[in-house]
Coordinates of C-alpha atoms in Angstrom, one line a residue:
X1 CA 3.7 11.1 -23.0
X2 CA 5.5 11.1 -19.4
X3 CA 5.0 13.8 -17.3
X4 CA 7.4 17.2 -17.5
X5 CA 10.3 17.1 -15.8
X6 CA 12.1 20.2 -17.3
X7 CA 11.0 23.9 -17.9
X8 CA 11.4 22.8 -21.6
X9 CA 8.9 20.0 -21.2
X10 CA 6.1 22.6 -19.9
X11 CA 6.6 25.4 -22.5
X12 CA 6.0 21.6 -25.0
X13 CA 3.1 21.3 -23.8
X14 CA 1.7 25.1 -23.6
X15 CA 2.5 25.7 -19.6
X16 CA 3.2 28.8 -18.0
X17 CA 2.6 27.3 -15.0
X18 CA 2.1 24.2 -13.2
X19 CA -0.2 23.2 -10.3
X20 CA 1.8 20.8 -8.1
X21 CA 5.7 19.9 -8.0
X22 CA 6.1 16.5 -6.7
X23 CA 9.4 16.0 -5.7
X24 CA 10.6 11.9 -5.2
X25 CA 13.9 10.8 -4.0
X26 CA 13.2 8.0 -6.6
X27 CA 14.4 8.4 -10.3
X28 CA 11.3 9.0 -12.2
X29 CA 9.6 5.9 -13.5
X30 CA 5.8 5.9 -14.7
X31 CA 4.7 2.2 -13.2
X32 CA 2.3 2.1 -11.4
X33 CA 4.3 0.1 -8.5
X34 CA 5.7 3.5 -7.9
X35 CA 3.5 6.1 -6.1
X36 CA 5.2 9.1 -7.7
X37 CA 3.5 7.7 -10.7
X38 CA -0.2 7.1 -9.1
X39 CA -1.0 10.3 -7.4
X40 CA 0.4 12.4 -10.6
X41 CA -1.6 11.0 -13.3
X42 CA -4.3 11.0 -10.5
X43 CA -3.7 14.5 -10.3
X44 CA -3.7 14.5 -14.1
X45 CA -6.7 13.2 -14.3
X46 CA -8.7 15.5 -11.8
X47 CA -7.0 18.6 -14.1
X48 CA -4.1 19.7 -12.1
X49 CA -1.0 20.2 -14.0
X50 CA 1.6 18.6 -12.4
X51 CA 5.8 18.5 -13.2
X52 CA 8.3 15.6 -11.4
X53 CA 11.4 16.9 -9.7
X54 CA 13.5 13.6 -9.2
X55 CA 16.0 13.4 -6.9
X56 CA 17.2 16.8 -6.8
X57 CA 20.1 18.6 -5.8
X58 CA 18.9 19.5 -2.2
X59 CA 22.5 21.2 -1.3
X60 CA 20.7 24.6 -2.4
X61 CA 17.1 25.4 -3.6
X62 CA 17.7 26.2 -7.2
X63 CA 16.5 22.7 -8.7
X64 CA 13.5 23.7 -6.4
X65 CA 12.7 26.6 -8.2
X66 CA 13.4 24.3 -12.0
X67 CA 9.6 25.0 -13.2
X68 CA 8.8 28.1 -11.5
X69 CA 6.5 29.0 -8.1
X70 CA 3.9 25.9 -8.4
X71 CA 0.3 27.4 -8.5
X72 CA -0.9 25.2 -5.6
X73 CA 1.7 23.1 -3.6
X74 CA 4.7 21.1 -3.3
X75 CA 4.0 17.1 -2.9
X76 CA 6.8 15.6 -1.2
X77 CA 7.5 12.1 -0.8
X78 CA 11.0 10.4 0.0
X79 CA 10.7 7.6 -2.5
X80 CA 9.1 4.2 -2.7
X81 CA 11.6 3.1 0.1
X82 CA 12.3 5.2 3.5
X83 CA 15.5 7.1 3.4
X84 CA 17.1 5.8 5.8
X85 CA 16.4 1.9 5.2
X86 CA 17.7 3.1 0.9
X87 CA 21.1 4.8 2.9
X88 CA 21.9 1.8 5.7
X89 CA 22.3 -2.1 6.4
X90 CA 20.8 -3.2 9.6
X91 CA 24.3 -2.7 11.0
X92 CA 24.0 0.4 9.9
X93 CA 26.3 0.1 7.2
X94 CA 26.2 2.5 4.2
X95 CA 24.8 0.9 1.5
X96 CA 26.8 0.8 -2.1
X97 CA 23.6 0.7 -4.2
X98 CA 20.4 2.0 -4.2
X99 CA 18.3 0.2 -6.8
X100 CA 15.8 3.3 -7.2
X101 CA 18.4 5.3 -8.7
X102 CA 19.6 5.4 -12.7
X103 CA 21.9 2.4 -12.7
X104 CA 21.4 1.3 -9.3
X105 CA 24.1 4.7 -8.2
X106 CA 23.8 5.5 -4.4
X107 CA 24.2 8.7 -3.1
X108 CA 21.2 10.6 -5.1
X109 CA 19.1 11.6 -2.4
X110 CA 19.6 12.6 1.5
X111 CA 19.5 10.6 4.6
X112 CA 15.8 11.9 5.9
X113 CA 14.3 13.1 2.5
X114 CA 11.5 14.5 3.9
X115 CA 12.6 17.4 6.1
X116 CA 15.7 18.2 3.7
X117 CA 13.5 18.7 0.5
X118 CA 10.4 20.5 2.2
X119 CA 13.1 22.9 4.2
X120 CA 14.7 23.2 0.3
X121 CA 11.2 23.9 -1.0
X122 CA 10.1 26.2 1.6
X123 CA 13.8 27.9 1.4
X124 CA 12.8 28.2 -3.0
X125 CA 9.5 29.4 -2.1
X126 CA 7.9 30.9 1.6
X127 CA 4.4 30.9 1.1
X128 CA 3.7 27.5 -1.7
X129 CA 2.1 25.0 0.7
X130 CA 4.3 21.9 1.4
X131 CA 2.4 18.0 1.5
X132 CA 4.2 14.9 2.5
X133 CA 3.6 11.8 1.8
X134 CA 4.6 8.1 1.0
X135 CA 5.8 5.5 3.4
X136 CA 7.9 7.3 5.1
X137 CA 5.6 10.3 6.1
X138 CA 2.9 7.2 6.6
X139 CA 5.3 5.5 9.4
X140 CA 6.7 9.0 10.5
X141 CA 3.4 10.2 10.7
X142 CA 3.6 10.6 14.5
X143 CA 7.0 10.5 17.4
X144 CA 8.4 7.1 16.7
X145 CA 11.5 5.4 17.1
X146 CA 14.0 5.9 14.9
X147 CA 17.1 3.1 15.2
X148 CA 19.5 4.8 13.0
X149 CA 19.3 7.9 16.1
X150 CA 18.4 5.5 18.7
X151 CA 16.2 7.7 20.2
X152 CA 12.4 8.8 20.3
X153 CA 12.3 11.4 17.4
X154 CA 9.4 13.8 17.1
X155 CA 6.2 13.9 14.0
X156 CA 8.2 14.0 10.7
X157 CA 5.6 16.8 9.9
X158 CA 7.0 19.3 12.6
X159 CA 11.0 18.2 12.0
X160 CA 10.0 18.9 7.9
X161 CA 7.7 22.3 8.8
X162 CA 5.4 20.7 6.0
X163 CA 1.9 22.1 6.1
X164 CA 0.0 19.0 5.3
X165 CA 0.7 14.7 5.9
X166 CA -1.0 12.2 4.6
X167 CA -0.2 9.0 5.4
X168 CA -1.7 5.7 4.3
X169 CA -2.7 5.2 0.1
X170 CA -3.1 9.2 -0.8
X171 CA -5.3 9.0 -3.6
X172 CA -8.6 10.0 -1.5
X173 CA -6.7 12.6 0.4
X174 CA -4.1 14.3 -2.1
X175 CA -7.6 15.1 -4.4
X176 CA -9.5 16.6 -2.0
X177 CA -6.1 18.5 -0.5
X178 CA -6.1 19.6 -4.2
X179 CA -9.6 20.8 -4.3
X180 CA -9.7 22.4 -1.3
X181 CA -6.1 24.6 -2.1
X182 CA -7.8 25.4 -5.3
X183 CA -10.7 27.1 -4.1
X184 CA -8.8 29.2 -2.0
X185 CA -8.4 27.6 1.4
X186 CA -5.1 28.3 3.2
X187 CA -3.2 24.5 3.8
X188 CA -3.4 26.3 7.5
X189 CA -7.3 25.9 7.6
X190 CA -7.8 22.0 6.3
X191 CA -8.1 20.0 8.9
X192 CA -10.5 18.1 8.7
X193 CA -9.8 15.7 5.6
X194 CA -9.1 11.5 6.2
X195 CA -5.8 10.1 6.0
X196 CA -4.3 13.0 7.0
X197 CA -2.3 14.5 10.3
X198 CA -2.2 18.3 10.8
X199 CA -0.4 20.8 13.2
X200 CA -3.7 22.0 16.4
X201 CA -3.8 22.6 19.6
X202 CA -5.7 20.6 22.8
X203 CA -8.4 23.2 22.1
X204 CA -9.5 21.7 19.2
X205 CA -10.0 18.2 21.1
X206 CA -14.3 16.8 21.2
X207 CA -15.3 13.6 22.8
X208 CA -14.9 11.7 20.1
X209 CA -10.9 12.4 20.0
X210 CA -8.2 10.3 21.6
X211 CA -5.8 12.4 23.3
X212 CA -2.3 10.1 23.1
X213 CA 0.7 10.5 26.2
X214 CA 2.4 13.4 24.9
X215 CA 5.6 13.6 23.5
X216 CA 7.6 14.2 26.2
X217 CA 6.5 10.9 28.1
X218 CA 7.1 8.6 25.1
X219 CA 10.5 10.2 25.0
X220 CA 11.5 9.3 28.6
X221 CA 9.3 6.5 29.5
X222 CA 8.9 3.3 27.1
X223 CA 5.9 1.8 28.5
X224 CA 4.4 4.8 27.9
X225 CA 5.4 5.0 24.3
X226 CA 4.3 1.0 23.9
X227 CA 0.7 2.9 25.0
X228 CA 0.9 5.3 22.7
X229 CA 1.4 2.8 19.7
X230 CA -1.3 0.6 21.2
X231 CA -3.7 3.0 20.7
X232 CA -2.8 3.8 17.6
X233 CA -2.9 0.1 16.2
X234 CA -6.5 -0.3 17.5
X235 CA -7.6 3.3 15.6
X236 CA -6.0 2.3 12.5
X237 CA -8.9 1.4 10.8
X238 CA -11.4 3.2 9.0
X239 CA -15.2 2.5 10.4
X240 CA -13.7 2.5 13.6
X241 CA -10.8 4.8 14.0
X242 CA -10.8 7.7 15.8
X243 CA -9.3 11.0 15.5
X244 CA -5.9 11.4 17.7
X245 CA -3.7 14.0 19.2
X246 CA -0.6 13.8 20.0
X247 CA 0.7 16.3 22.6
X248 CA 4.3 19.0 22.2
X249 CA 5.6 21.1 25.2
X250 CA 3.9 23.1 27.3
X251 CA 1.5 25.3 24.9
X252 CA -1.1 22.6 24.1
X253 CA 0.2 22.1 20.9
X254 CA -0.4 18.8 18.9
X255 CA -0.2 16.7 16.1
X256 CA -3.5 15.9 15.3
X257 CA -4.2 12.2 13.2
X258 CA -7.2 12.4 11.7
X259 CA -9.7 9.0 11.4
X260 CA -8.0 7.1 8.1
X261 CA -9.7 7.2 4.7
X262 CA -11.5 4.4 3.7
X263 CA -10.0 2.1 0.7
X264 CA -10.3 2.0 -2.8
X265 CA -13.0 0.0 -3.5
X266 CA -12.7 -2.4 -6.8
X267 CA -13.9 -0.4 -9.5
X268 CA -11.5 2.9 -8.0
X269 CA -8.6 0.7 -8.0
X270 CA -9.4 -0.7 -11.4
X271 CA -9.6 3.0 -12.5
X272 CA -6.4 4.0 -10.6
X273 CA -3.7 1.1 -12.3
X274 CA -5.5 1.8 -15.7
X275 CA -4.6 5.4 -15.7
X276 CA -2.2 5.9 -18.9
X277 CA 1.0 4.8 -17.3
X278 CA 4.4 5.2 -19.1
X279 CA 5.4 2.1 -17.6
X280 CA 9.1 2.7 -18.4
X281 CA 11.8 4.6 -16.2
X282 CA 12.1 8.1 -18.1
X283 CA 14.4 8.2 -21.3
X284 CA 16.7 10.5 -19.9
X285 CA 18.1 7.6 -17.6
X286 CA 18.7 5.3 -20.8
X287 CA 22.4 6.1 -20.8
X288 CA 22.6 4.8 -16.7
X289 CA 21.4 1.9 -17.7
X290 CA 17.9 2.5 -16.8
X291 CA 16.4 1.8 -13.1
X292 CA 16.9 -1.5 -11.9
X293 CA 13.6 -1.3 -9.1
X294 CA 11.4 -1.4 -12.6
X295 CA 12.6 -4.8 -13.6
X296 CA 11.5 -7.2 -11.7
X297 CA 8.3 -5.4 -11.4
X298 CA 7.5 -4.0 -14.8
X299 CA 6.1 -7.1 -15.9
X300 CA 4.2 -8.1 -12.4
X301 CA 0.4 -7.5 -11.6
X302 CA -0.8 -5.7 -8.9
X303 CA -4.0 -7.4 -7.6
X304 CA -4.8 -6.8 -4.0
X305 CA -4.1 -3.8 -1.4
X306 CA -4.0 -4.5 2.6
X307 CA -3.8 -7.7 4.7
X308 CA -5.1 -8.9 6.9
X309 CA -2.0 -11.4 7.5
X310 CA -1.0 -9.3 10.9
X311 CA 3.0 -9.7 10.8
X312 CA 4.5 -8.2 13.8
X313 CA 7.5 -6.9 11.7
X314 CA 5.5 -5.4 8.6
X315 CA 4.2 -1.8 8.8
X316 CA 1.7 -2.7 6.5
X317 CA -0.6 -2.6 8.8
X318 CA 0.1 0.8 9.8
X319 CA 0.7 1.8 6.0
X320 CA -1.6 0.2 3.7
X321 CA -4.3 -1.4 6.3
X322 CA -5.7 -4.6 7.2
X323 CA -8.6 -4.3 5.4
X324 CA -8.0 -5.6 2.5
X325 CA -9.3 -4.8 -1.4
X326 CA -8.8 -6.1 -4.5
X327 CA -8.8 -4.7 -8.3
X328 CA -11.7 -6.9 -11.1
X329 CA -10.2 -10.0 -12.6
X330 CA -11.1 -7.9 -16.1
X331 CA -8.8 -4.9 -15.1
X332 CA -6.1 -6.8 -14.6
X333 CA -6.2 -9.2 -17.5
X334 CA -6.8 -6.0 -19.6
X335 CA -3.1 -4.5 -17.7
X336 CA -1.9 -8.1 -18.8
X337 CA -3.0 -7.8 -22.6
X338 CA -0.8 -4.3 -22.8
X339 CA 2.2 -6.3 -21.5
X340 CA 1.9 -8.6 -24.4
X341 CA 2.4 -5.5 -26.6
X342 CA 5.7 -4.7 -25.1
X343 CA 8.7 -5.2 -27.4
X344 CA 10.6 -6.5 -24.4
X345 CA 7.9 -8.9 -23.0
X346 CA 9.2 -12.4 -23.0
X347 CA 6.5 -14.3 -22.4
X348 CA 6.7 -14.4 -18.3
X349 CA 4.1 -12.4 -16.0
X350 CA 6.7 -12.3 -13.4
X351 CA 4.1 -11.7 -10.3
X352 CA 0.0 -11.6 -9.7
X353 CA -0.2 -10.3 -6.1
X354 CA 0.1 -7.7 -3.5
X355 CA 1.5 -7.5 -0.1
X356 CA -0.5 -11.2 0.2
X357 CA -0.9 -12.9 -3.0
X358 CA -3.8 -15.4 -2.3
X359 CA -5.8 -12.9 -0.7
X360 CA -8.6 -11.7 -3.0
X361 CA -11.1 -10.5 -0.1
X362 CA -11.9 -9.0 3.0
X363 CA -11.3 -11.7 5.7
X364 CA -15.3 -11.5 7.0
X365 CA -18.0 -9.8 6.2
X366 CA -18.1 -8.1 9.5
X367 CA -15.5 -6.0 8.5
X368 CA -17.3 -4.4 5.9
X369 CA -19.3 -3.4 8.7
X370 CA -18.2 -2.6 11.9
X371 CA -14.3 -2.3 10.9
X372 CA -11.6 -5.1 11.5
X373 CA -10.8 -6.4 15.2
X374 CA -9.4 -4.2 17.6
X375 CA -7.8 -7.6 19.7
X376 CA -8.2 -10.0 17.4
X377 CA -6.2 -10.9 14.6
X378 CA -7.0 -12.8 11.6
X379 CA -4.8 -15.7 11.1
X380 CA -3.0 -15.9 15.0
X381 CA -2.9 -17.1 16.7
X382 CA -5.0 -19.7 14.6
X383 CA -7.7 -18.8 11.7
X384 CA -10.5 -16.7 12.6
X385 CA -13.9 -19.0 12.8
X386 CA -15.3 -15.9 11.1
X387 CA -12.5 -15.6 8.1
X388 CA -13.8 -16.2 5.1
X389 CA -11.2 -18.4 3.2
X390 CA -11.8 -19.0 -0.6
X391 CA -9.5 -19.5 -3.3
X392 CA -11.7 -19.4 -6.2
X393 CA -11.5 -15.6 -7.8
X394 CA -7.4 -15.8 -7.7
X395 CA -7.6 -19.1 -9.5
X396 CA -10.1 -18.0 -12.0
X397 CA -8.1 -14.9 -12.5
X398 CA -4.6 -16.8 -12.8
X399 CA -6.9 -19.5 -15.9
X400 CA -7.7 -16.3 -17.5
X401 CA -3.3 -15.0 -17.2
X402 CA -2.6 -18.2 -18.8
X403 CA -4.6 -18.1 -21.1
X404 CA -3.6 -15.1 -23.1
X405 CA -1.8 -15.7 -26.2
X406 CA 2.0 -14.5 -26.2
X407 CA 1.6 -15.8 -22.2
X408 CA 4.1 -18.6 -21.4
X409 CA 4.1 -19.0 -17.8
X410 CA 2.2 -17.0 -14.8
X411 CA 4.6 -16.6 -11.6
X412 CA 3.9 -15.7 -8.1
X413 CA 6.7 -13.9 -6.1
X414 CA 5.0 -11.7 -3.7
X415 CA 4.2 -14.5 -0.8
X416 CA 1.7 -16.9 -0.6
X417 CA 0.3 -17.3 3.4
X418 CA 0.5 -20.9 3.4
X419 CA -1.7 -21.3 6.8
X420 CA -4.3 -19.7 4.9
X421 CA -3.4 -22.5 1.9
X422 CA -4.0 -24.8 4.9
X423 CA -7.3 -23.5 6.1
X424 CA -8.9 -24.0 2.5
X425 CA -10.6 -27.5 2.7
X426 CA -10.3 -27.0 -1.4
X427 CA -6.7 -28.2 -2.3
X428 CA -7.3 -26.7 -5.5
X429 CA -5.5 -23.6 -5.6
X430 CA -1.9 -25.9 -4.1
X431 CA -2.8 -28.2 -7.3
X432 CA -3.0 -25.2 -9.7
X433 CA 0.1 -23.5 -7.9
X434 CA 2.5 -26.8 -8.3
X435 CA 1.2 -27.4 -11.6
X436 CA 1.6 -23.8 -13.4
X437 CA 3.4 -20.7 -11.2
X438 CA 6.4 -22.1 -9.7
X439 CA 9.6 -22.8 -11.5
X440 CA 12.1 -25.5 -9.5
X441 CA 10.7 -23.4 -6.1
X442 CA 8.5 -21.7 -4.0
X443 CA 9.5 -19.5 -1.7
X444 CA 7.9 -19.1 1.4
X445 CA 7.4 -17.1 4.7
X446 CA 7.8 -19.4 7.6
X447 CA 10.2 -16.7 10.0
X448 CA 10.8 -19.5 12.2
X449 CA 10.1 -22.3 14.2
X450 CA 10.5 -21.4 17.6
X451 CA 7.6 -21.3 19.9
X452 CA 8.5 -17.8 21.4
X453 CA 9.7 -16.4 18.7
X454 CA 6.8 -16.8 16.3
X455 CA 4.4 -15.5 19.1
X456 CA 6.5 -12.5 19.3
X457 CA 6.1 -12.5 15.3
X458 CA 2.7 -13.2 15.8
X459 CA 3.0 -16.3 12.6
X460 CA 1.3 -19.5 12.8
X461 CA 3.6 -22.6 14.4
X462 CA 5.9 -24.9 12.8
X463 CA 3.6 -27.6 12.7
X464 CA 1.6 -25.7 10.0
X465 CA 4.9 -25.3 7.9
X466 CA 5.0 -28.6 8.5
X467 CA 2.2 -30.0 7.1
X468 CA 2.2 -27.0 4.4
X469 CA 5.6 -28.4 3.3
X470 CA 4.5 -32.3 3.4
X471 CA 1.5 -31.4 1.2
X472 CA 3.6 -29.9 -1.7
X473 CA 6.0 -32.5 -1.9
X474 CA 3.0 -34.6 -2.3
X475 CA 1.7 -33.0 -4.9
X476 CA 4.4 -32.3 -6.6
X477 CA 5.2 -36.1 -6.9
X478 CA 2.1 -36.9 -8.0
X479 CA 2.5 -33.9 -11.0
X480 CA 6.3 -35.8 -11.5
X481 CA 7.6 -32.2 -10.7
X482 CA 11.1 -31.6 -9.1
X483 CA 10.1 -28.5 -6.8
X484 CA 11.6 -27.1 -3.9
X485 CA 10.7 -24.7 -1.6
X486 CA 12.7 -22.1 0.4
X487 CA 12.2 -20.5 3.3
X488 CA 12.4 -17.3 3.9
X489 CA 13.9 -16.7 7.5
X490 CA 14.2 -13.6 9.7
X491 CA 17.3 -13.8 12.7
X492 CA 17.8 -11.9 16.1
X493 CA 13.6 -10.8 16.0
X494 CA 12.6 -10.2 19.1
X495 CA 12.0 -12.9 21.4
X496 CA 14.4 -14.6 19.6
X497 CA 17.5 -16.3 22.3
X498 CA 20.5 -18.4 21.1
X499 CA 18.4 -21.5 22.6
X500 CA 16.2 -20.0 19.9
X501 CA 18.4 -20.0 16.8
X502 CA 19.6 -23.1 17.8
X503 CA 16.4 -25.0 17.4
X504 CA 15.9 -23.0 13.8
X505 CA 19.0 -24.7 13.4
X506 CA 18.3 -28.1 13.5
X507 CA 15.4 -27.6 11.7
X508 CA 16.8 -26.4 8.8
X509 CA 19.3 -29.5 9.0
X510 CA 16.6 -32.1 9.7
X511 CA 14.7 -31.0 6.8
X512 CA 17.4 -30.2 4.4
X513 CA 16.5 -26.6 3.9
X514 CA 19.1 -24.1 2.8
X515 CA 17.7 -20.5 3.1
X516 CA 17.7 -18.5 0.3
X517 CA 17.3 -15.5 2.0
X518 CA 18.0 -14.3 5.6
X519 CA 17.0 -10.9 7.0
X520 CA 18.4 -10.0 10.3
X521 CA 15.7 -8.2 11.7
X522 CA 15.2 -4.4 10.9
X523 CA 13.7 -1.9 13.5
X524 CA 11.9 0.0 11.1
X525 CA 9.1 2.5 12.1
X526 CA 5.7 1.6 12.1
X527 CA 5.9 -1.8 13.4
X528 CA 4.6 -3.8 16.3
X529 CA 7.8 -5.8 16.5
X530 CA 10.1 -1.9 16.2
X531 CA 8.1 -0.8 19.6
X532 CA 8.7 -4.3 21.0
X533 CA 12.5 -4.1 20.1
X534 CA 12.3 -0.8 21.5
X535 CA 10.4 -1.0 24.9
X536 CA 11.1 -4.7 25.4
X537 CA 7.8 -5.6 26.2
X538 CA 4.6 -5.9 24.4
X539 CA 2.6 -3.0 24.3
X540 CA -0.8 -5.0 24.2
X541 CA 0.1 -7.9 26.6
X542 CA 3.1 -5.7 28.8
X543 CA 4.8 -9.2 29.3
X544 CA 8.3 -8.7 28.9
X545 CA 10.6 -9.8 25.9
X546 CA 13.9 -10.9 25.4
X547 CA 15.8 -7.9 22.8
X548 CA 18.8 -10.0 21.0
X549 CA 20.8 -6.0 20.8
X550 CA 24.0 -7.5 21.2
X551 CA 26.0 -7.2 17.8
X552 CA 27.8 -10.6 18.7
X553 CA 24.9 -11.9 19.5
X554 CA 23.0 -11.0 16.3
X555 CA 25.8 -12.4 14.1
X556 CA 26.2 -15.7 15.8
X557 CA 22.1 -16.0 15.3
X558 CA 22.3 -15.3 11.6
X559 CA 25.4 -17.4 11.2
X560 CA 23.2 -20.7 12.9
X561 CA 20.6 -20.3 10.2
X562 CA 23.4 -20.7 7.6
X563 CA 25.4 -23.1 9.2
X564 CA 26.3 -25.1 6.4
X565 CA 28.7 -22.1 5.1
X566 CA 32.3 -22.9 6.2
X567 CA 33.1 -19.5 6.5
X568 CA 30.7 -19.8 9.4
X569 CA 31.9 -22.1 11.2
X570 CA 33.8 -20.2 14.0
X571 CA 30.9 -18.2 15.0
X572 CA 28.2 -21.5 14.4
X573 CA 30.6 -23.2 17.3
X574 CA 30.7 -20.1 19.2
X575 CA 27.5 -19.3 19.1
X576 CA 26.5 -23.5 20.7
X577 CA 29.5 -22.8 23.1
X578 CA 27.4 -19.8 24.3
X579 CA 24.1 -21.5 24.2
X580 CA 25.9 -24.8 26.6
X581 CA 24.9 -27.4 23.3
X582 CA 29.1 -28.2 22.4
X583 CA 27.8 -31.4 22.1
X584 CA 26.0 -29.9 18.3
X585 CA 29.5 -29.2 16.8
X586 CA 29.8 -32.4 15.5
X587 CA 26.4 -31.9 14.0
X588 CA 26.0 -28.2 13.1
X589 CA 30.0 -27.4 12.7
X590 CA 31.8 -30.4 11.6
X591 CA 35.0 -30.2 10.3
X592 CA 34.3 -30.6 6.6
X593 CA 31.1 -29.5 5.1
X594 CA 29.2 -31.4 3.4
X595 CA 26.8 -29.8 0.5
X596 CA 23.1 -29.7 1.6
X597 CA 20.0 -29.5 -0.7
X598 CA 16.9 -27.8 -1.1
X599 CA 14.1 -29.0 0.5

């Protein structure tokens, strides 16, 4: 049974009042790939009454009174994606489609949804606590560069005038907050819970607290912005992370970030993913054709959380964290068995993974005792000698899933770290991958090939990708399979000059790769790459980094990756001329393009 979305639904359950109204910018999908579903079902399990206010009319406060006054509070998220990313392309063009809305319809949530929803909730019931959560809250929890305004904005806790903010994966924090509110403690006094940000003053600091540069400093001085980012990055671990304070103004006001919550352990993750989800979008959306975002994940299985990959353009470091945890094989198999009973299941499990599919364990034993390293990455510039490389359990999981009655094929689509695969002396996982889990093409993410750009991305050198490509090709030949690689690439990333884009184009031509997906670098809150983009330097080394911010150059860099497309010929020729490589025009921009093939 879905949770109530109307007063009528409440009455059917015999509820006179709900404990929490959960407000979200997404359509209501009761599936564990959606944060709204996880938090609401978890609160339900602990005995709280939760109603879902999905994509409310924000133009007045009336919709926020739909269920009456909640007893404990409003829980607000903008949806699975930052509302500004959801609405705008990297070129700041408004998107015409919203995958998280009924029928893909755009315009059903406001820009900066957390701020708008919070203000409306306060307008509806001024004395009811407002707690922010989800990705948008997590990555905007302190002062941050905002690409769409092209300026440094305050913590969203302040701009939204909310009472509390939950960052990271919020299961533990939301239950602790619920219990505190239920015991009669006012929201303004709930300041101790890990994984939260609260208002405070400088007088609240103790000897363990780290004072960040003030908001005024990071707004006025880019280097101080980088200093703040580096401190935050090094204190984002549950074991080693300290309490942080970001001062605002001359009155001693602060936003206080408590240390992160520890990641959920295996048994806890199993419990979260085995809550009684409907695993469908609410029936109210059937007339619109359902919610498009569900289609890709409906028959997918989340096996892990966290990622020690450390890519500089990824926000996972600040949201899920670098310390990895995974679910048990038995739990995942039980979920798969439930999927096979769905009437629309066709025999295909679309994905088994997480942020990185082939990570199943913390990177090393040290992380369990001392936390993640503050000044070292697990895989960059090369795999750490202390890292545990082992695909055994993942292979066992995939084998169990393949053997289930009704399962025809188990795909891996969430991406693998090929440098982790190459670090494993046992090649059996790659054999299994080619034999059972690829259908024609395998998508991997080298992102670039230029050493300068890869260093900025914190990705392995191109030789690792070439070694993986050769091994992948060799295994498929031995298996008698015609299967190819399709690379994911990022254009215009910090550090990338036109000469680097030319180098990438030549690599693609030499290896006969035709990229399927190319993403222009998108500066989103909470990533190292965004910090570099805004400040023009690496916050850890203070070395200057080239930033391709000119719109015409960005278009040229993207066109060079898709040099094979006739419509890109003009831009490719211009790019080669600007880069001083007009000699390459007959190679990369000939008069007649020949059809390429996948690598």
